[in-house]
Amino acid sequence: MLLSSVIIILREMLEASILLGLLLTIGQLSQQSKRWIIYGLPIGMTGAIIYARHLGNISLWFNDAGQEVSNALINIIMVLAIFTIIFVKKTMIDWGYTSRLLTFSMTLLLVLATLLEGAEIYVYLSSFIPQSSQAYPVSVGALIGASIGASVGALVYYSLTLIRQAIALSAALFFLALLAAGLLSQAIQLLIQIDWIESRQVWDTSWLIAENSLTGQLLYATTGYESTPALMQVVVYFFVLVTAAVIIFYKKPPQP
Amino acid sequence: MKYLSCLLITALLILPRFCWAEIYSITIRISNHIFLPAEIHVPANTKIKLFIINEDNTAEEFESGRLNREKIILGNQKTTLFIGPLKPGEYSFFGEFNPKTAQGILIAK
């Protein structure tokens, strides 16, 4: 019970923690105030508890497809927010409200990531902590998992602050793009799972890297790795990644 | 042009629905953190509608890497999800909240 608790919490924390590390780097490089974290985290956690408590009803929507539909929708909004950040940071466009738009997108991302991952953690903990025999191993495991998860986010942040600023920004934006590609591919997977989209599996790399292995989990959290993706997932994944990469690495030709 | 391509994409998404009309339904129960039955046989190359009934008071998460599926089922709830069409073979699945006991295998033939 202890080990599975560590794994579950760590798995949920990893993606949100890496995202927070990247957002912190971008915020730092744009000399933004850190207010968005002060708002984002508590709103996200409250949202997670509300979402988790209503998950029973939400699951029943659209003939048992509510969970998938709402999660897919949240993923899609997160992808849009990531693209807003990439676009604003790279084009340096100034509409007058650009800085507010950036802060808003970062807060929204943090809120939604905390909500999604937090809700699952809440469902798990509220299910097993009330059982007195499980309370201790589950809580200790959760603490260990959460600490490892938070450390990975800190590692991302500190390693990005060590490298040159111009490179650090592009790197942080590229990692965000990887997350966006994974999120959209996951949204497609959810819609396939409820039979709203039809798409067959293209390959199986579970013999190489199993999704539940440590490497698989790390790759899933950073790049959205899946061992048996459907064709539509692969197409969407590379479409997002290439589009983002073009925005990030495109350099304006020098003006004559 | 934009509208035309949107229409085309929608059509491409919806059309295949009519090609696999056949859906095979199967039910699994979760009781005392164990899947019942723990071994299920399904036809290969057919879309499968999987009903999962969680009879425990605690939540469970149905998960399978090879089936590419993941779904939370709260305590005393049931749910539906679609898998396949699958190539013949064995596909393991498990309950992420109780991985020691909740293990199962799906065999497509």
PDB file of N, CA, C and O in Angstrom, chain B residues 54-82:
ATOM      1  N   ASN B  54     -18.055  -1.309  -9.994  1.00  0.00           N
ATOM      2  CA  ASN B  54     -17.239  -1.309  -8.782  1.00  0.00           C
ATOM      3  C   ASN B  54     -18.138  -1.548  -7.571  1.00  0.00           C
ATOM      4  O   ASN B  54     -18.920  -0.693  -7.184  1.00  0.00           O
ATOM      5  N   GLU B  55     -18.023  -2.747  -6.987  1.00  0.00           N
ATOM      6  CA  GLU B  55     -18.883  -3.083  -5.850  1.00  0.00           C
ATOM      7  C   GLU B  55     -18.256  -2.703  -4.523  1.00  0.00           C
ATOM      8  O   GLU B  55     -18.868  -2.829  -3.473  1.00  0.00           O
ATOM      9  N   ASP B  56     -17.002  -2.258  -4.551  1.00  0.00           N
ATOM     10  CA  ASP B  56     -16.338  -1.827  -3.320  1.00  0.00           C
ATOM     11  C   ASP B  56     -16.791  -0.422  -2.932  1.00  0.00           C
ATOM     12  O   ASP B  56     -17.315   0.310  -3.767  1.00  0.00           O
ATOM     13  N   ASN B  57     -16.540  -0.074  -1.679  1.00  0.00           N
ATOM     14  CA  ASN B  57     -16.848   1.292  -1.242  1.00  0.00           C
ATOM     15  C   ASN B  57     -15.751   2.271  -1.645  1.00  0.00           C
ATOM     16  O   ASN B  57     -15.944   3.470  -1.614  1.00  0.00           O
ATOM     17  N   THR B  58     -14.579   1.695  -1.996  1.00  0.00           N
ATOM     18  CA  THR B  58     -13.443   2.559  -2.351  1.00  0.00           C
ATOM     19  C   THR B  58     -13.350   2.722  -3.870  1.00  0.00           C
ATOM     20  O   THR B  58     -13.800   1.864  -4.620  1.00  0.00           O
ATOM     21  N   ALA B  59     -12.751   3.829  -4.287  1.00  0.00           N
ATOM     22  CA  ALA B  59     -12.588   4.084  -5.712  1.00  0.00           C
ATOM     23  C   ALA B  59     -11.523   3.162  -6.302  1.00  0.00           C
ATOM     24  O   ALA B  59     -10.704   2.604  -5.578  1.00  0.00           O
ATOM     25  N   GLU B  60     -11.563   2.988  -7.601  1.00  0.00           N
ATOM     26  CA  GLU B  60     -10.535   2.214  -8.294  1.00  0.00           C
ATOM     27  C   GLU B  60     -10.249   2.895  -9.626  1.00  0.00           C
ATOM     28  O   GLU B  60     -11.105   3.615 -10.137  1.00  0.00           O
ATOM     29  N   GLU B  61      -9.034   2.710 -10.119  1.00  0.00           N
ATOM     30  CA  GLU B  61      -8.737   3.245 -11.438  1.00  0.00           C
ATOM     31  C   GLU B  61      -8.363   2.097 -12.354  1.00  0.00           C
ATOM     32  O   GLU B  61      -7.364   1.420 -12.142  1.00  0.00           O
ATOM     33  N   PHE B  62      -9.224   1.886 -13.360  1.00  0.00           N
ATOM     34  CA  PHE B  62      -8.938   0.855 -14.347  1.00  0.00           C
ATOM     35  C   PHE B  62      -7.829   1.370 -15.243  1.00  0.00           C
ATOM     36  O   PHE B  62      -7.908   2.476 -15.761  1.00  0.00           O
ATOM     37  N   GLU B  63      -6.788   0.575 -15.398  1.00  0.00           N
ATOM     38  CA  GLU B  63      -5.682   1.059 -16.209  1.00  0.00           C
ATOM     39  C   GLU B  63      -5.018  -0.065 -16.990  1.00  0.00           C
ATOM     40  O   GLU B  63      -4.882  -1.179 -16.504  1.00  0.00           O
ATOM     41  N   SER B  64      -4.622   0.268 -18.218  1.00  0.00           N
ATOM     42  CA  SER B  64      -3.867  -0.672 -19.017  1.00  0.00           C
ATOM     43  C   SER B  64      -3.014   0.082 -20.011  1.00  0.00           C
ATOM     44  O   SER B  64      -3.513   0.883 -20.791  1.00  0.00           O
ATOM     45  N   GLY B  65      -1.706  -0.152 -19.936  1.00  0.00           N
ATOM     46  CA  GLY B  65      -0.784   0.500 -20.859  1.00  0.00           C
ATOM     47  C   GLY B  65      -0.994   0.003 -22.281  1.00  0.00           C
ATOM     48  O   GLY B  65      -1.087   0.775 -23.219  1.00  0.00           O
ATOM     49  N   ARG B  66      -1.098  -1.325 -22.440  1.00  0.00           N
ATOM     50  CA  ARG B  66      -1.216  -1.885 -23.788  1.00  0.00           C
ATOM     51  C   ARG B  66      -2.569  -1.596 -24.412  1.00  0.00           C
ATOM     52  O   ARG B  66      -2.690  -1.507 -25.629  1.00  0.00           O
ATOM     53  N   LEU B  67      -3.596  -1.471 -23.573  1.00  0.00           N
ATOM     54  CA  LEU B  67      -4.913  -1.135 -24.130  1.00  0.00           C
ATOM     55  C   LEU B  67      -5.063   0.374 -24.287  1.00  0.00           C
ATOM     56  O   LEU B  67      -5.990   0.849 -24.923  1.00  0.00           O
ATOM     57  N   ASN B  68      -4.119   1.119 -23.685  1.00  0.00           N
ATOM     58  CA  ASN B  68      -4.150   2.578 -23.757  1.00  0.00           C
ATOM     59  C   ASN B  68      -5.433   3.129 -23.135  1.00  0.00           C
ATOM     60  O   ASN B  68      -6.112   3.965 -23.736  1.00  0.00           O
ATOM     61  N   ARG B  69      -5.769   2.638 -21.955  1.00  0.00           N
ATOM     62  CA  ARG B  69      -6.990   3.098 -21.294  1.00  0.00           C
ATOM     63  C   ARG B  69      -6.717   3.428 -19.832  1.00  0.00           C
ATOM     64  O   ARG B  69      -5.851   2.820 -19.205  1.00  0.00           O
ATOM     65  N   GLU B  70      -7.493   4.377 -19.304  1.00  0.00           N
ATOM     66  CA  GLU B  70      -7.329   4.797 -17.919  1.00  0.00           C
ATOM     67  C   GLU B  70      -8.625   5.451 -17.500  1.00  0.00           C
ATOM     68  O   GLU B  70      -9.101   6.364 -18.176  1.00  0.00           O
ATOM     69  N   LYS B  71      -9.248   4.963 -16.432  1.00  0.00           N
ATOM     70  CA  LYS B  71     -10.494   5.588 -16.003  1.00  0.00           C
ATOM     71  C   LYS B  71     -10.767   5.320 -14.532  1.00  0.00           C
ATOM     72  O   LYS B  71     -10.657   4.188 -14.063  1.00  0.00           O
ATOM     73  N   ILE B  72     -11.174   6.373 -13.821  1.00  0.00           N
ATOM     74  CA  ILE B  72     -11.515   6.238 -12.403  1.00  0.00           C
ATOM     75  C   ILE B  72     -12.946   5.754 -12.279  1.00  0.00           C
ATOM     76  O   ILE B  72     -13.836   6.256 -12.962  1.00  0.00           O
ATOM     77  N   ILE B  73     -13.167   4.768 -11.409  1.00  0.00           N
ATOM     78  CA  ILE B  73     -14.529   4.355 -11.090  1.00  0.00           C
ATOM     79  C   ILE B  73     -14.685   4.527  -9.586  1.00  0.00           C
ATOM     80  O   ILE B  73     -14.015   3.851  -8.804  1.00  0.00           O
ATOM     81  N   LEU B  74     -15.541   5.441  -9.179  1.00  0.00           N
ATOM     82  CA  LEU B  74     -15.727   5.692  -7.752  1.00  0.00           C
ATOM     83  C   LEU B  74     -16.379   4.479  -7.093  1.00  0.00           C
ATOM     84  O   LEU B  74     -16.893   3.589  -7.776  1.00  0.00           O
ATOM     85  N   GLY B  75     -16.361   4.446  -5.761  1.00  0.00           N
ATOM     86  CA  GLY B  75     -16.955   3.349  -5.015  1.00  0.00           C
ATOM     87  C   GLY B  75     -18.437   3.204  -5.339  1.00  0.00           C
ATOM     88  O   GLY B  75     -19.138   4.203  -5.478  1.00  0.00           O
ATOM     89  N   ASN B  76     -18.902   1.958  -5.495  1.00  0.00           N
ATOM     90  CA  ASN B  76     -20.308   1.661  -5.781  1.00  0.00           C
ATOM     91  C   ASN B  76     -20.833   2.380  -7.014  1.00  0.00           C
ATOM     92  O   ASN B  76     -21.969   2.832  -7.035  1.00  0.00           O
ATOM     93  N   GLN B  77     -19.989   2.518  -8.023  1.00  0.00           N
ATOM     94  CA  GLN B  77     -20.431   3.112  -9.285  1.00  0.00           C
ATOM     95  C   GLN B  77     -20.105   2.166 -10.417  1.00  0.00           C
ATOM     96  O   GLN B  77     -19.290   1.259 -10.278  1.00  0.00           O
ATOM     97  N   LYS B  78     -20.770   2.386 -11.550  1.00  0.00           N
ATOM     98  CA  LYS B  78     -20.377   1.608 -12.731  1.00  0.00           C
ATOM     99  C   LYS B  78     -20.048   2.552 -13.859  1.00  0.00           C
ATOM    100  O   LYS B  78     -20.428   3.721 -13.840  1.00  0.00           O
ATOM    101  N   THR B  79     -19.315   2.036 -14.814  1.00  0.00           N
ATOM    102  CA  THR B  79     -18.918   2.895 -15.913  1.00  0.00           C
ATOM    103  C   THR B  79     -18.804   2.101 -17.204  1.00  0.00           C
ATOM    104  O   THR B  79     -18.870   0.867 -17.198  1.00  0.00           O
ATOM    105  N   THR B  80     -18.647   2.833 -18.292  1.00  0.00           N
ATOM    106  CA  THR B  80     -18.532   2.201 -19.608  1.00  0.00           C
ATOM    107  C   THR B  80     -17.295   2.758 -20.290  1.00  0.00           C
ATOM    108  O   THR B  80     -17.025   3.949 -20.177  1.00  0.00           O
ATOM    109  N   LEU B  81     -16.571   1.912 -20.998  1.00  0.00           N
ATOM    110  CA  LEU B  81     -15.532   2.442 -21.882  1.00  0.00           C
ATOM    111  C   LEU B  81     -15.340   1.511 -23.060  1.00  0.00           C
ATOM    112  O   LEU B  81     -15.698   0.347 -23.007  1.00  0.00           O
ATOM    113  N   PHE B  82     -14.813   2.066 -24.132  1.00  0.00           N
ATOM    114  CA  PHE B  82     -14.640   1.287 -25.358  1.00  0.00           C
ATOM    115  C   PHE B  82     -13.179   0.936 -25.555  1.00  0.00           C
ATOM    116  O   PHE B  82     -12.299   1.743 -25.267  1.00  0.00           O
TER     117      PHE B  82
END
